[in-house]
Amino acid sequence: MPHITVLVGQRPHPVSGRMVRVPGDAVAVSLALQLVGASQVRLLSAGELDVDVARAYLALGAQHIEVLALTPGEDVPTELAQAIERQGATEQDLVFTGLRSEDGLASGALPYALARQLRCQVMRDVVGLQAEGSAWRVTQALPKGARRQWRLFRPAVLAIHPSTPVTQRHAHAAVLDGQVSLVAAGPSGQAGAATSAAPAPTWQRVPAAKRLVPIDAPRAQSGHSRMLGAIGSDASAAPAQVIKTGSPQDKARAVLAYLQDNALLPF
């Protein structure tokens, strides 16, 4: 039976500011639980994980969450790779991650950096998996709703797309049965005693950088297209105005006002 490690994290709620689970990571957890049993799914978090966030992940059906204790300045992909390799090559087959972080100028480079550390394959935008013997039939999302299928052999790092069709459960009994443990970073890290909340390391929070807005390239339009936009046809983005009531003089004034507003008359 293959084993799946799912990397999970937390993010501040945009309104309340409280730490909540990442929706993309929750989709990855639900997909892993649908593919294999809960005993074959391992949740791993790098750094701080709030107790309420841990309970939210356990409610999906996971049995155990390991929180990797890190200090500022440590190389996260390296520490994650060491924590994954400690499970042994025969127990570790797949690693699920989200596409990217949801705070700041996230690049989505973690799956690639982790695959480089583990020396295995990597694939992003995964929306479906199906076991085929010793391999997996992977469905990858492409732009404009297109799909592409691959035959993938383990081990591999897969970045799960948040639109993956999964059924997410929320069971309070799973929260009571689940455990959260703190694992020391390093090649010989050992798990501490099981607890409902991992001790929070000393992190310094800073405001997220403003997200960059891509600049659209200017669109070249023909003279016919510009004329259709100027006269208010169906191709124009501006809504047309239909006057059904009033005297002919009122309708003529409305037409004259429109021509003057759009600079279609020299006066």
GROMACS .gro file of C-alpha atoms in nm:
model
  267
    1MET     CA    1   0.000   0.000   0.000
    2PRO     CA    2   0.155   0.334  -0.101
    3HIS     CA    3   0.215   0.605   0.156
    4ILE     CA    4   0.139   0.973   0.095
    5THR     CA    5   0.285   1.269   0.280
    6VAL     CA    6   0.083   1.591   0.257
    7LEU     CA    7   0.245   1.924   0.341
    8VAL     CA    8  -0.003   2.151   0.520
    9GLY     CA    9   0.015   2.506   0.647
   10GLN     CA   10  -0.190   2.797   0.775
   11ARG     CA   11  -0.275   3.150   0.669
   12PRO     CA   12  -0.438   3.452   0.835
   13HIS     CA   13  -0.805   3.504   0.759
   14PRO     CA   14  -0.843   3.817   0.541
   15VAL     CA   15  -1.117   3.961   0.767
   16SER     CA   16  -1.063   3.837   1.123
   17GLY     CA   17  -0.688   3.783   1.104
   18ARG     CA   18  -0.717   3.447   1.283
   19MET     CA   19  -0.509   3.158   1.155
   20VAL     CA   20  -0.707   2.916   0.938
   21ARG     CA   21  -0.615   2.620   0.721
   22VAL     CA   22  -0.515   2.672   0.359
   23PRO     CA   23  -0.800   2.562   0.124
   24GLY     CA   24  -0.556   2.417  -0.130
   25ASP     CA   25  -0.384   2.208   0.137
   26ALA     CA   26  -0.721   2.082   0.262
   27VAL     CA   27  -0.802   1.964  -0.092
   28ALA     CA   28  -0.468   1.780  -0.105
   29VAL     CA   29  -0.544   1.607   0.227
   30SER     CA   30  -0.890   1.500   0.112
   31LEU     CA   31  -0.750   1.364  -0.215
   32ALA     CA   32  -0.486   1.161  -0.029
   33LEU     CA   33  -0.749   1.016   0.205
   34GLN     CA   34  -0.961   0.913  -0.095
   35LEU     CA   35  -0.668   0.734  -0.260
   36VAL     CA   36  -0.534   0.540   0.040
   37GLY     CA   37  -0.639   0.468   0.397
   38ALA     CA   38  -0.596   0.716   0.677
   39SER     CA   39  -0.310   0.509   0.825
   40GLN     CA   40  -0.110   0.559   0.502
   41VAL     CA   41  -0.153   0.941   0.502
   42ARG     CA   42   0.098   1.155   0.692
   43LEU     CA   43   0.048   1.529   0.743
   44LEU     CA   44   0.361   1.739   0.784
   45SER     CA   45   0.377   2.109   0.869
   46ALA     CA   46   0.690   2.323   0.864
   47GLY     CA   47   0.706   2.567   1.153
   48GLU     CA   48   0.418   2.705   1.352
   49LEU     CA   49   0.072   2.547   1.338
   50ASP     CA   50  -0.216   2.686   1.542
   51VAL     CA   51  -0.417   2.437   1.747
   52ASP     CA   52  -0.744   2.530   1.574
   53VAL     CA   53  -0.581   2.485   1.234
   54ALA     CA   54  -0.452   2.142   1.337
   55ARG     CA   55  -0.801   2.041   1.447
   56ALA     CA   56  -0.942   2.156   1.113
   57TYR     CA   57  -0.703   1.925   0.929
   58LEU     CA   58  -0.775   1.636   1.166
   59ALA     CA   59  -1.148   1.683   1.103
   60LEU     CA   60  -1.089   1.583   0.741
   61GLY     CA   61  -1.006   1.231   0.859
   62ALA     CA   62  -0.631   1.242   0.917
   63GLN     CA   63  -0.499   1.058   1.220
   64HIS     CA   64  -0.174   1.239   1.294
   65ILE     CA   65  -0.003   1.572   1.218
   66GLU     CA   66   0.370   1.624   1.263
   67VAL     CA   67   0.488   1.982   1.315
   68LEU     CA   68   0.849   2.033   1.216
   69ALA     CA   69   1.013   2.274   1.460
   70LEU     CA   70   1.207   2.534   1.262
   71THR     CA   71   1.385   2.852   1.352
   72PRO     CA   72   1.408   3.165   1.132
   73GLY     CA   73   1.679   3.132   0.870
   74GLU     CA   74   1.660   2.756   0.821
   75ASP     CA   75   1.622   2.615   0.471
   76VAL     CA   76   1.264   2.488   0.464
   77PRO     CA   77   1.291   2.252   0.159
   78THR     CA   78   1.602   2.088   0.303
   79GLU     CA   79   1.443   2.032   0.644
   80LEU     CA   80   1.123   1.900   0.486
   81ALA     CA   81   1.320   1.660   0.266
   82GLN     CA   82   1.511   1.527   0.566
   83ALA     CA   83   1.188   1.478   0.760
   84ILE     CA   84   1.035   1.290   0.467
   85GLU     CA   85   1.340   1.070   0.411
   86ARG     CA   86   1.342   0.969   0.778
   87GLN     CA   87   1.034   0.759   0.705
   88GLY     CA   88   1.238   0.531   0.478
   89ALA     CA   89   1.228   0.478   0.102
   90THR     CA   90   0.988   0.184   0.125
   91GLU     CA   91   0.726   0.385   0.318
   92GLN     CA   92   0.739   0.710   0.120
   93ASP     CA   93   0.588   0.708  -0.230
   94LEU     CA   94   0.414   1.039  -0.297
   95VAL     CA   95   0.431   1.392  -0.158
   96PHE     CA   96   0.135   1.627  -0.201
   97THR     CA   97   0.166   2.004  -0.176
   98GLY     CA   98  -0.047   2.304  -0.263
   99LEU     CA   99   0.024   2.513  -0.570
  100ARG     CA  100   0.156   2.815  -0.382
  101SER     CA  101   0.132   3.011  -0.063
  102GLU     CA  102  -0.158   3.256  -0.030
  103ASP     CA  103   0.038   3.538   0.135
  104GLY     CA  104   0.272   3.790  -0.024
  105LEU     CA  105   0.455   3.738  -0.351
  106ALA     CA  106   0.451   3.360  -0.342
  107SER     CA  107   0.625   3.194  -0.635
  108GLY     CA  108   0.506   2.836  -0.597
  109ALA     CA  109   0.864   2.709  -0.604
  110LEU     CA  110   0.836   2.476  -0.302
  111PRO     CA  111   0.731   2.163  -0.500
  112TYR     CA  112   1.029   2.206  -0.735
  113ALA     CA  113   1.277   2.276  -0.455
  114LEU     CA  114   1.149   1.978  -0.257
  115ALA     CA  115   1.165   1.746  -0.558
  116ARG     CA  116   1.523   1.855  -0.616
  117GLN     CA  117   1.612   1.768  -0.258
  118LEU     CA  118   1.437   1.431  -0.282
  119ARG     CA  119   1.579   1.365  -0.633
  120CYS     CA  120   1.243   1.265  -0.774
  121GLN     CA  121   0.985   1.375  -1.031
  122VAL     CA  122   0.757   1.675  -0.987
  123MET     CA  123   0.425   1.774  -1.146
  124ARG     CA  124   0.192   2.065  -1.081
  125ASP     CA  125  -0.179   2.140  -1.143
  126VAL     CA  126  -0.282   1.783  -1.061
  127VAL     CA  127  -0.661   1.741  -1.053
  128GLY     CA  128  -0.691   1.362  -1.036
  129LEU     CA  129  -0.503   1.039  -0.965
  130GLN     CA  130  -0.585   0.677  -1.033
  131ALA     CA  131  -0.372   0.379  -0.934
  132GLU     CA  132  -0.250   0.156  -1.219
  133GLY     CA  133  -0.043  -0.120  -1.064
  134SER     CA  134   0.293   0.022  -0.962
  135ALA     CA  135   0.220   0.351  -1.143
  136TRP     CA  136  -0.039   0.629  -1.127
  137ARG     CA  137  -0.262   0.776  -1.396
  138VAL     CA  138  -0.230   1.151  -1.330
  139THR     CA  139  -0.470   1.409  -1.472
  140GLN     CA  140  -0.316   1.754  -1.513
  141ALA     CA  141  -0.512   2.077  -1.560
  142LEU     CA  142  -0.419   2.297  -1.855
  143PRO     CA  143  -0.531   2.651  -1.947
  144LYS     CA  144  -0.885   2.706  -2.078
  145GLY     CA  145  -1.022   2.393  -1.909
  146ALA     CA  146  -0.811   2.143  -2.103
  147ARG     CA  147  -0.685   1.824  -1.939
  148ARG     CA  148  -0.381   1.605  -1.999
  149GLN     CA  149  -0.304   1.259  -1.861
  150TRP     CA  150   0.032   1.116  -1.765
  151ARG     CA  151   0.157   0.779  -1.645
  152LEU     CA  152   0.366   0.852  -1.338
  153PHE     CA  153   0.593   0.622  -1.141
  154ARG     CA  154   0.674   0.671  -0.774
  155PRO     CA  155   0.829   0.852  -0.594
  156ALA     CA  156   0.712   1.198  -0.699
  157VAL     CA  157   0.609   1.539  -0.568
  158LEU     CA  158   0.265   1.651  -0.687
  159ALA     CA  159   0.124   2.004  -0.652
  160ILE     CA  160  -0.253   1.958  -0.621
  161HIS     CA  161  -0.479   2.210  -0.793
  162PRO     CA  162  -0.742   2.365  -0.560
  163SER     CA  163  -1.022   2.283  -0.807
  164THR     CA  164  -0.964   1.907  -0.773
  165PRO     CA  165  -1.303   1.735  -0.729
  166VAL     CA  166  -1.293   1.585  -0.379
  167THR     CA  167  -1.540   1.529  -0.097
  168GLN     CA  168  -1.429   1.702   0.222
  169ARG     CA  169  -1.556   1.558   0.548
  170HIS     CA  170  -1.572   1.734   0.885
  171ALA     CA  171  -1.596   1.487   1.171
  172HIS     CA  172  -1.557   1.591   1.534
  173ALA     CA  173  -1.476   1.231   1.631
  174ALA     CA  174  -1.169   1.245   1.406
  175VAL     CA  175  -1.052   1.556   1.593
  176LEU     CA  176  -1.075   1.372   1.926
  177ASP     CA  177  -0.889   1.067   1.795
  178GLY     CA  178  -0.619   1.259   1.608
  179GLN     CA  179  -0.280   1.361   1.746
  180VAL     CA  180  -0.037   1.647   1.686
  181SER     CA  181   0.331   1.600   1.766
  182LEU     CA  182   0.634   1.827   1.750
  183VAL     CA  183   0.932   1.692   1.555
  184ALA     CA  184   1.282   1.834   1.594
  185ALA     CA  185   1.448   1.951   1.274
  186GLY     CA  186   1.764   1.783   1.150
  187PRO     CA  187   1.864   1.440   1.018
  188SER     CA  188   1.806   1.270   1.354
  189GLY     CA  189   1.493   1.458   1.458
  190GLN     CA  190   1.268   1.277   1.702
  191ALA     CA  191   0.900   1.328   1.764
  192GLY     CA  192   0.804   1.465   2.100
  193ALA     CA  193   0.512   1.361   2.313
  194ALA     CA  194   0.174   1.375   2.147
  195THR     CA  195  -0.012   1.691   2.229
  196SER     CA  196  -0.312   1.882   2.104
  197ALA     CA  197  -0.107   2.190   2.023
  198ALA     CA  198   0.257   2.224   1.920
  199PRO     CA  199   0.467   2.488   2.102
  200ALA     CA  200   0.496   2.794   1.886
  201PRO     CA  201   0.854   2.893   1.798
  202THR     CA  202   0.957   3.257   1.805
  203TRP     CA  203   0.852   3.392   1.466
  204GLN     CA  204   0.845   3.753   1.364
  205ARG     CA  205   0.542   3.855   1.159
  206VAL     CA  206   0.582   4.127   0.898
  207PRO     CA  207   0.320   4.279   0.666
  208ALA     CA  208   0.289   4.100   0.335
  209ALA     CA  209   0.426   4.281   0.033
  210LYS     CA  210   0.178   4.431  -0.208
  211ARG     CA  211   0.088   4.188  -0.482
  212LEU     CA  212   0.213   4.296  -0.822
  213VAL     CA  213  -0.051   4.361  -1.088
  214PRO     CA  214   0.051   4.239  -1.433
  215ILE     CA  215   0.036   4.500  -1.709
  216ASP     CA  216  -0.183   4.404  -2.004
  217ALA     CA  217  -0.032   4.449  -2.346
  218PRO     CA  218  -0.210   4.705  -2.567
  219ARG     CA  219  -0.459   4.548  -2.804
  220ALA     CA  220  -0.441   4.643  -3.168
  221GLN     CA  221  -0.791   4.704  -3.307
  222SER     CA  222  -0.899   4.776  -3.660
  223GLY     CA  223  -1.069   5.099  -3.758
  224HIS     CA  224  -1.397   4.912  -3.798
  225SER     CA  225  -1.377   4.782  -3.439
  226ARG     CA  226  -1.301   5.129  -3.305
  227MET     CA  227  -1.595   5.274  -3.498
  228LEU     CA  228  -1.831   5.009  -3.359
  229GLY     CA  229  -1.715   5.098  -3.010
  230ALA     CA  230  -1.767   5.470  -3.075
  231ILE     CA  231  -2.122   5.442  -3.208
  232GLY     CA  232  -2.238   5.218  -2.922
  233SER     CA  233  -2.308   4.896  -3.111
  234ASP     CA  234  -2.336   4.551  -2.958
  235ALA     CA  235  -1.956   4.517  -2.974
  236SER     CA  236  -1.911   4.819  -2.746
  237ALA     CA  237  -1.844   4.765  -2.379
  238ALA     CA  238  -2.064   5.064  -2.291
  239PRO     CA  239  -2.438   4.983  -2.264
  240ALA     CA  240  -2.663   5.136  -2.532
  241GLN     CA  241  -2.941   5.377  -2.441
  242VAL     CA  242  -3.287   5.321  -2.590
  243ILE     CA  243  -3.532   5.615  -2.578
  244LYS     CA  244  -3.893   5.511  -2.636
  245THR     CA  245  -4.078   5.801  -2.478
  246GLY     CA  246  -4.068   6.175  -2.527
  247SER     CA  247  -4.109   6.416  -2.815
  248PRO     CA  248  -3.895   6.411  -3.130
  249GLN     CA  249  -3.712   6.718  -2.999
  250ASP     CA  250  -3.616   6.531  -2.678
  251LYS     CA  251  -3.486   6.234  -2.878
  252ALA     CA  252  -3.287   6.466  -3.104
  253ARG     CA  253  -3.129   6.637  -2.802
  254ALA     CA  254  -3.031   6.297  -2.662
  255VAL     CA  255  -2.863   6.198  -2.989
  256LEU     CA  256  -2.683   6.534  -3.010
  257ALA     CA  257  -2.563   6.503  -2.650
  258TYR     CA  258  -2.426   6.154  -2.720
  259LEU     CA  259  -2.237   6.273  -3.028
  260GLN     CA  260  -2.087   6.562  -2.837
  261ASP     CA  261  -1.987   6.346  -2.539
  262ASN     CA  262  -1.801   6.105  -2.768
  263ALA     CA  263  -1.632   6.386  -2.966
  264LEU     CA  264  -1.804   6.287  -3.289
  265LEU     CA  265  -1.897   6.648  -3.373
  266PRO     CA  266  -1.659   6.944  -3.420
  267PHE     CA  267  -1.880   7.171  -3.201
   0.00000   0.00000   0.00000
